[in-house]
Short mmCIF file of C-alpha atoms in Angstrom, two decimals:
data_model
loop_
_atom_site.label_atom_id
_atom_site.label_comp_id
_atom_site.label_asym_id
_atom_site.label_seq_id
_atom_site.Cartn_x
_atom_site.Cartn_y
_atom_site.Cartn_z
CA UNK A 125 85.49 113.98 114.82
CA UNK A 126 86.90 115.53 117.81
CA UNK A 127 89.65 113.97 120.06
CA UNK A 128 90.89 115.24 123.57
CA UNK A 129 94.46 116.05 124.42
CA UNK A 130 95.65 118.05 121.09
CA UNK A 131 98.85 119.33 121.47
CA UNK A 132 97.56 122.85 120.31
CA UNK A 133 94.06 124.45 121.28
CA UNK A 134 94.52 127.12 118.83
CA UNK A 135 91.37 127.99 117.06
CA UNK A 136 91.45 128.16 113.44
CA UNK A 137 89.21 130.46 111.39
CA UNK A 138 88.51 129.50 107.93
CA UNK A 139 88.62 132.44 105.46
CA UNK A 140 87.77 131.97 101.71
CA UNK A 141 87.58 128.39 100.55
CA UNK A 142 90.59 128.78 98.59
CA UNK A 143 92.65 130.12 101.44
CA UNK A 144 93.09 126.69 102.91
CA UNK A 145 92.96 124.74 99.61
CA UNK A 146 95.81 123.32 97.77
CA UNK A 147 97.01 125.22 94.75
CA UNK A 148 94.33 125.69 92.04
CA UNK A 149 94.63 122.99 89.38
CA UNK A 150 94.01 124.00 85.89
CA UNK A 151 92.19 121.24 83.65
CA UNK A 152 91.97 121.25 79.95
CA UNK A 153 88.13 121.16 79.82
CA UNK A 154 87.22 123.87 82.48
CA UNK A 155 88.49 126.89 84.44
CA UNK A 156 90.78 126.30 87.36
CA UNK A 157 89.34 124.43 90.17
CA UNK A 158 90.54 124.66 94.02
CA UNK A 159 90.89 121.68 95.96
CA UNK A 160 90.77 121.71 99.83
CA UNK A 161 93.50 119.49 100.91
CA UNK A 162 91.77 119.41 104.39
CA UNK A 163 88.50 118.13 102.83
CA UNK A 164 87.80 114.37 102.26
CA UNK A 165 84.58 112.31 101.46
CA UNK A 166 83.72 109.01 102.72
CA UNK A 167 81.87 106.39 100.92
CA UNK A 168 80.84 102.89 102.12
CA UNK A 169 78.68 100.03 101.02
CA UNK A 170 78.02 101.39 97.52
CA UNK A 171 77.23 97.75 96.38
CA UNK A 172 77.38 98.46 92.71
CA UNK A 173 75.78 95.67 90.71
CA UNK A 174 77.01 94.35 87.18
CA UNK A 175 73.93 94.75 84.75
CA UNK A 176 74.74 91.30 83.32
CA UNK A 177 74.78 89.19 86.44
CA UNK A 178 71.74 87.38 86.73
CA UNK A 179 69.34 88.00 89.65
CA UNK A 180 71.10 91.02 90.97
CA UNK A 181 69.20 94.37 91.29
CA UNK A 182 70.67 97.41 89.92
CA UNK A 183 68.73 100.15 91.73
CA UNK A 184 71.35 100.99 93.84
CA UNK A 185 73.86 102.02 90.87
CA UNK A 186 72.21 105.36 90.37
CA UNK A 187 72.55 106.32 93.85
CA UNK A 188 76.47 105.90 93.36
CA UNK A 189 76.32 107.98 90.19
CA UNK A 190 74.26 110.62 92.20
CA UNK A 191 76.99 110.79 94.76
CA UNK A 192 79.66 111.28 92.22
CA UNK A 193 77.59 114.16 90.82
CA UNK A 194 77.33 115.80 94.33
CA UNK A 195 80.94 115.41 95.13
CA UNK A 196 82.03 116.84 91.61
CA UNK A 197 79.61 119.86 92.28
CA UNK A 198 81.30 120.70 95.62
CA UNK A 199 83.45 124.01 95.70
CA UNK A 200 86.15 123.54 96.71
CA UNK A 201 86.38 119.88 95.60
CA UNK A 202 87.78 117.35 98.20
CA UNK A 203 91.32 116.27 97.66
CA UNK A 204 90.16 112.67 98.21
CA UNK A 205 87.64 110.15 98.23
CA UNK A 206 87.74 107.03 100.41
CA UNK A 207 85.64 103.98 99.93
CA UNK A 208 85.41 101.78 103.18
CA UNK A 209 84.46 98.65 101.39
CA UNK A 210 81.55 96.60 99.80
CA UNK A 211 82.23 98.06 96.39
CA UNK A 212 80.32 95.09 94.79
CA UNK A 213 76.77 93.93 95.56
CA UNK A 214 77.04 90.44 96.95
CA UNK A 215 79.78 88.11 95.77
CA UNK A 216 82.40 90.36 94.39
CA UNK A 217 81.84 89.60 90.63
CA UNK A 218 84.31 91.51 88.19
CA UNK A 219 81.04 92.64 86.47
CA UNK A 220 80.49 94.80 89.80
CA UNK A 221 83.70 96.54 89.70
CA UNK A 222 83.50 97.16 86.02
CA UNK A 223 80.21 98.99 86.49
CA UNK A 224 81.50 101.09 89.23
CA UNK A 225 84.80 102.07 87.19
CA UNK A 226 83.14 104.91 85.19
CA UNK A 227 82.02 106.61 88.46
CA UNK A 228 85.63 106.24 90.05
CA UNK A 229 87.10 107.61 86.75
CA UNK A 230 84.96 110.57 86.79
CA UNK A 231 86.45 111.36 90.28
CA UNK A 232 89.94 110.74 89.20
CA UNK A 233 89.74 112.74 86.11
CA UNK A 234 88.58 115.59 88.13
CA UNK A 235 91.80 115.30 89.99
CA UNK A 236 90.41 113.68 93.09
CA UNK A 237 92.55 110.85 94.75
CA UNK A 238 90.58 107.61 95.12
CA UNK A 239 91.38 104.82 97.90
CA UNK A 240 89.40 101.64 98.32
CA UNK A 241 89.22 99.07 100.74
CA UNK A 242 87.35 95.62 100.95
CA UNK A 243 84.19 94.79 102.61
CA UNK A 244 82.75 91.32 103.32
CA UNK A 245 80.75 91.53 99.81
CA UNK A 246 84.07 92.18 98.05
CA UNK A 247 86.78 89.85 96.62
CA UNK A 248 90.34 91.01 96.44
CA UNK A 249 91.74 89.66 93.12
CA UNK A 250 88.81 91.35 90.93
CA UNK A 251 89.05 94.41 93.26
CA UNK A 252 92.88 94.61 92.76
CA UNK A 253 92.73 94.14 89.14
CA UNK A 254 90.24 97.14 88.80
CA UNK A 255 92.20 99.33 91.23
CA UNK A 256 95.85 98.26 90.42
CA UNK A 257 97.16 101.61 92.26
CA UNK A 258 96.07 99.97 95.51
CA UNK A 259 98.58 96.90 95.06
CA UNK A 260 101.28 99.58 94.42
CA UNK A 261 100.77 101.74 97.51
CA UNK A 262 99.81 99.02 100.20
CA UNK A 263 102.62 98.46 102.97
CA UNK A 264 101.08 94.88 103.37
CA UNK A 265 101.23 92.68 100.16
CA UNK A 266 98.04 91.29 99.12
CA UNK A 267 95.88 93.51 101.43
CA UNK A 268 94.08 96.93 100.70
CA UNK A 269 95.96 99.09 103.22
CA UNK A 270 96.57 102.76 102.56
CA UNK A 271 98.36 105.55 104.71
CA UNK A 272 96.13 108.54 103.73
CA UNK A 273 97.05 112.09 104.53
CA UNK A 274 93.79 114.11 105.52
CA UNK A 275 95.38 117.47 105.80
CA UNK A 276 96.40 118.05 109.37
CA UNK A 277 96.02 114.24 110.26
CA UNK A 278 96.41 110.76 108.93
CA UNK A 279 94.27 107.81 108.08
CA UNK A 280 95.30 104.17 108.35
CA UNK A 281 92.86 102.32 106.05
CA UNK A 282 92.76 98.66 106.83
CA UNK A 283 91.73 95.39 105.24
CA UNK A 284 89.28 93.46 107.53
CA UNK A 285 87.82 90.90 104.95
CA UNK A 286 87.66 87.18 105.77
CA UNK A 287 87.58 85.94 102.34
CA UNK A 288 86.30 82.70 101.15
CA UNK A 289 89.44 81.15 99.27
CA UNK A 290 87.20 80.07 96.39
CA UNK A 291 87.13 83.70 95.29
CA UNK A 292 84.98 85.66 93.11
CA UNK A 293 81.44 84.56 93.11
CA UNK A 294 81.34 83.27 96.71
CA UNK A 295 79.99 84.29 99.82
CA UNK A 296 82.41 85.65 102.50
CA UNK A 297 82.19 85.57 106.12
CA UNK A 298 80.08 88.69 107.39
CA UNK A 299 82.36 89.51 110.33
CA UNK A 300 85.80 90.74 109.90
CA UNK A 301 89.29 90.41 111.19
CA UNK A 302 93.00 91.56 110.74
CA UNK A 303 95.53 89.07 109.91
CA UNK A 304 98.91 88.90 111.51
CA UNK A 305 100.62 90.98 108.95
CA UNK A 306 98.35 93.91 109.31
CA UNK A 307 98.20 93.88 113.15
CA UNK A 308 102.09 94.11 113.18
CA UNK A 309 101.99 96.75 110.58
CA UNK A 310 99.41 98.96 112.27
CA UNK A 311 101.10 98.61 115.72
CA UNK A 312 104.41 99.78 114.03
CA UNK A 313 102.67 102.70 112.36
CA UNK A 314 100.66 103.77 115.42
CA UNK A 315 104.03 103.77 117.48
CA UNK A 316 105.83 105.72 114.76
CA UNK A 317 102.98 108.29 114.19
CA UNK A 318 103.96 111.98 114.53
CA UNK A 319 100.50 113.50 114.42
CA UNK A 320 96.97 112.82 114.98
CA UNK A 321 95.93 109.35 112.89
CA UNK A 322 92.51 107.70 112.52
CA UNK A 323 92.17 104.05 111.80
CA UNK A 324 89.47 102.78 109.40
CA UNK A 325 88.08 99.66 107.98
CA UNK A 326 84.74 98.05 106.77
CA UNK A 327 84.12 96.38 109.98
CA UNK A 328 83.17 98.00 113.36
CA UNK A 329 86.25 97.86 115.70
CA UNK A 330 84.00 95.96 118.25
CA UNK A 331 84.16 93.07 115.87
CA UNK A 332 87.92 93.18 115.13
CA UNK A 333 90.63 91.82 117.39
CA UNK A 334 94.31 92.97 117.97
CA UNK A 335 95.72 90.02 119.45
CA UNK A 336 93.21 89.04 122.33
CA UNK A 337 91.78 92.42 122.76
CA UNK A 338 89.31 94.63 120.81
CA UNK A 339 90.79 96.70 118.39
CA UNK A 340 89.51 99.99 119.61
CA UNK A 341 90.96 99.44 123.27
CA UNK A 342 94.41 98.41 121.66
CA UNK A 343 94.46 101.75 119.87
CA UNK A 344 93.45 103.69 122.96
CA UNK A 345 96.84 103.36 124.27
CA UNK A 346 98.27 105.59 121.54
CA UNK A 347 97.79 109.16 122.47
CA UNK A 348 97.76 110.58 118.93
CA UNK A 349 94.90 107.79 118.12
CA UNK A 350 92.11 110.26 117.11
CA UNK A 351 89.26 107.80 116.19
CA UNK A 352 87.91 105.06 114.13
CA UNK A 353 85.92 104.95 110.90
CA UNK A 354 83.82 102.16 109.49
CA UNK A 355 81.02 101.08 107.33
CA UNK A 356 79.36 97.71 107.36
CA UNK A 357 76.05 98.45 109.48
CA UNK A 358 74.52 100.86 106.61
CA UNK A 359 73.59 103.34 109.33
CA UNK A 360 75.24 106.65 110.58
CA UNK A 361 76.14 106.42 114.36
CA UNK A 362 78.89 107.44 116.93
CA UNK A 363 80.24 105.88 119.90
CA UNK A 364 82.63 107.04 122.60
CA UNK A 365 85.50 104.75 123.85
CA UNK A 366 87.78 105.23 126.79
CA UNK A 367 90.21 102.89 128.91
CA UNK A 368 88.80 103.06 132.18
CA UNK A 369 87.51 106.12 134.40
CA UNK A 370 90.82 107.10 135.25
CA UNK A 371 91.94 107.45 131.34
CA UNK A 372 91.21 110.90 130.20
CA UNK A 373 91.91 109.81 126.51
CA UNK A 374 88.61 109.40 124.89
CA UNK A 375 88.07 108.44 121.04
CA UNK A 376 85.09 108.17 118.95
CA UNK A 377 84.08 105.58 116.66
CA UNK A 378 81.96 106.73 113.62
CA UNK A 379 79.95 104.53 111.32
CA UNK A 380 79.03 105.67 107.70
CA UNK A 381 76.00 105.31 106.14
CA UNK A 382 75.53 103.16 102.99
CA UNK A 383 75.94 105.05 99.80
CA UNK A 384 73.55 102.92 97.67
CA UNK A 385 72.08 99.73 99.22
CA UNK A 386 69.72 99.98 102.28
CA UNK A 387 69.70 101.81 105.55
CA UNK A 388 70.97 105.58 105.85
CA UNK A 389 71.80 106.46 102.52
CA UNK A 390 74.42 109.12 101.86
CA UNK A 391 78.07 109.56 102.38
CA UNK A 392 80.16 111.68 104.98
CA UNK A 393 82.21 114.75 104.53
CA UNK A 394 85.19 115.43 106.95
CA UNK A 395 87.34 118.50 107.08
CA UNK A 396 90.60 118.74 109.36
CA UNK A 397 91.85 121.82 110.96
CA UNK A 398 95.22 122.15 112.89
CA UNK A 399 93.68 121.65 116.17
CA UNK A 400 90.74 119.27 115.57
#
């Protein structure tokens, strides 16, 4: 993503992969591996299915495993993997999350940070159970919110699930929303930002409100807002937003492909630079 109005227009020329990477980390089972602190991989809609849940297909599971294989083969390795919701197939069964754990463990064992949030097919209680670190780092208790450094920018990852109160095994609303606690936190974080920041969630910003206003237009008021990243639609596309023709601040929304279910199949790789 590229945003207008950066404080620096200095071009950054990348040298060798390790020149921009974090210090090489030695691991017991292999030689030193370089991590690029500016490199991130974004997954969404992986829809892993528990093998023992009756009626659920499992063809999508190997696609998640393939994505993990490809990420681990990257050189340098990305510093982080961010999952933009719909970890589970349909109804957020704990078996779905158990089935996905080996893939996430492989990433973590390689030294890659993993962050997840909810989609409309997830349920919070079993997802927190299998990703307890998220409960420790969230600034909004009970919600999957993360502040993620992307190198030279930040990502505020939000939780837009409108959850069925009956919990695991039930169908949630398809559309998304930010509850009042998250709205207040996000406004404070945007006001306090000292460097460019992206906002991410499972749902498209056109579907989510900040008060009575669409989320994207509320965020456009902040000069350091760089763009919005989402999943949910299972296809890769980009849209431009600006608050009126007299406003020179233009931001981009990017929707991620589905990693394993239907539509555009894959994932996104993002590298930040000091000026873009």
